[in-house]
């Protein structure tokens, strides 16, 4: 039924989907914008279609161009990845109208979860706890004031069409309400073309916990445990892990039951994620559902031994999911060991995470036991401001959380990126941070720890610079000594640079 899949995305997730297609025995067609012509996803695919110039509206967000590309190349299905068109119900509809399978949930499930008050009503009807708040959009600021007083301050005003924090306003007291209401309205109108807002009681220092689910066309729904995603900055996650130190087996069972009920309530099919806020008291509340594969899906894959993207492809083709061992109510599976993901972004952590651009001149990829590297870039690629700054994800698995952290530290030290600043040094410091190591994290962690972990310049900064220089020189020398040898062998043993840098201890770790 499905033989060829159009991958309607770029970067690391496009590479990830292409890999899953190939393992499933499917051909993959990439799409790309002009500046992406040398990107790994274009090279890795079996065919590639140029969409247009750099701006997303003229390339990765152009529904007509994507459907035409799929039709022209003989695809039967489109995988949207995350971001771009992945949560646009109109895109899922357009695929269906063109006779293409959308690798994701039904458009009706995307619509129901995209409207945050509709989602809250559906969850309440399904017996899933939502944060105390209004069931419908607020008519005016006066209604907002009445509802806020009923709930008790502080409250959060949220956009009905929102998600991810846009159009959100924290209101500490009655005096602030009216201006916050107007501001939230304006921001929501500008961001989503819909100024509707509603109000929720503000939870003070919750953790962000999300449950991964998989549902197939045969009505089977399974939960693949939680991901702890509390370490984020301005609503961008930086580090995720599974399992969470705050989730006991009993709590995991209750979260899984709520998540599978949520999925059932909207007729969900495919991979999806239900986000919860977990209070220090152990109470949890439905926040929203992400109706797509998520950036942080690999931590779940490593701990649950499931390939979520392959399962998405199988489910889209009408096959049953191939997940074994789910037992009990909520159809939950059990975790093995612990996994952590660090998002390697083109941002300067020592300059307020300012987005960085430039040519990736040199890249040394970490590997070895328990390490996974999911990247959308390689040496020679140009990083621009047109797209998301995510370059790659470094994921470490270990038998315990402590071992996963040790492995992550080791892999972050192996990683060498020359050409532009990245989040790498930030991650190295978090792996050494006592609060993180103890698992004392919540959504305010970075506000507390950010200054502490980023205060001092990189430890052993000079040593690191020397290690990078040594690696660069060794590589330069290797390329020269192999010139003319088609099989890539070195002409005569290790280069003098390698010998010298080993003598200095640069290639075997310092200190
Ligand atoms: C909240 C909250 C506290 N109380 N809702 C932020 C993004 C959007 N998805 C929902 N968000 C929040 N909603 C209530 N009633 C705190 C946040 C929040 C947050 C949530 C998850 C991860 C990081 C966060 C950072 C700041 C605020």
Short mmCIF file of C-alpha atoms and ligand atoms in Angstrom, two decimals, residues 131 156 158 163-165 168 200-203 206 208 229-230 232 235 275 277 287-288 443-444, ligand 1:
data_model
loop_
_atom_site.label_atom_id
_atom_site.label_comp_id
_atom_site.label_asym_id
_atom_site.label_seq_id
_atom_site.Cartn_x
_atom_site.Cartn_y
_atom_site.Cartn_z
CA UNK A 131 -6.05 22.84 35.81
CA UNK A 156 -2.70 32.70 33.82
CA UNK A 158 -3.93 31.74 27.83
CA UNK A 163 0.25 26.38 22.98
CA UNK A 164 3.93 26.77 23.65
CA UNK A 165 3.45 29.90 25.76
CA UNK A 168 0.14 33.80 27.84
CA UNK A 200 -6.47 29.07 34.51
CA UNK A 201 -5.28 29.00 38.08
CA UNK A 202 -1.48 29.48 38.05
CA UNK A 203 0.51 26.55 39.45
CA UNK A 206 5.30 22.34 38.70
CA UNK A 208 6.51 19.46 32.98
CA UNK A 229 10.89 18.21 30.12
CA UNK A 230 11.18 20.82 32.86
CA UNK A 232 13.49 24.75 29.15
CA UNK A 235 9.33 27.64 26.22
CA UNK A 275 1.47 17.14 28.50
CA UNK A 277 1.85 19.78 34.96
CA UNK A 287 -2.05 20.88 29.91
CA UNK A 288 -2.30 20.13 26.20
CA UNK A 443 9.98 24.61 35.20
CA UNK A 444 11.89 27.31 37.13
C1 LIG B 1 0.83 26.78 33.06
C2 LIG B 1 1.80 27.01 34.07
C3 LIG B 1 1.35 27.14 35.37
N1 LIG B 1 0.04 27.05 35.65
N2 LIG B 1 -0.47 26.70 33.40
C4 LIG B 1 3.76 27.20 29.34
C5 LIG B 1 3.58 26.80 27.93
C6 LIG B 1 2.21 26.27 27.81
N3 LIG B 1 2.25 25.00 27.13
C7 LIG B 1 1.68 26.14 29.19
N4 LIG B 1 2.66 26.70 30.07
C8 LIG B 1 2.44 26.79 31.40
N5 LIG B 1 1.15 26.67 31.78
C9 LIG B 1 -0.84 26.84 34.65
N6 LIG B 1 -2.14 26.78 34.94
C10 LIG B 1 3.12 27.11 33.69
C11 LIG B 1 3.45 27.01 32.35
C12 LIG B 1 4.84 27.13 32.07
C13 LIG B 1 5.58 26.03 31.60
C14 LIG B 1 4.99 24.82 31.35
C15 LIG B 1 5.73 23.74 30.90
C16 LIG B 1 7.10 23.88 30.71
C17 LIG B 1 7.69 25.08 30.95
C18 LIG B 1 6.96 26.18 31.41
C19 LIG B 1 7.59 27.38 31.65
C20 LIG B 1 6.86 28.44 32.09
C21 LIG B 1 5.48 28.32 32.29
#
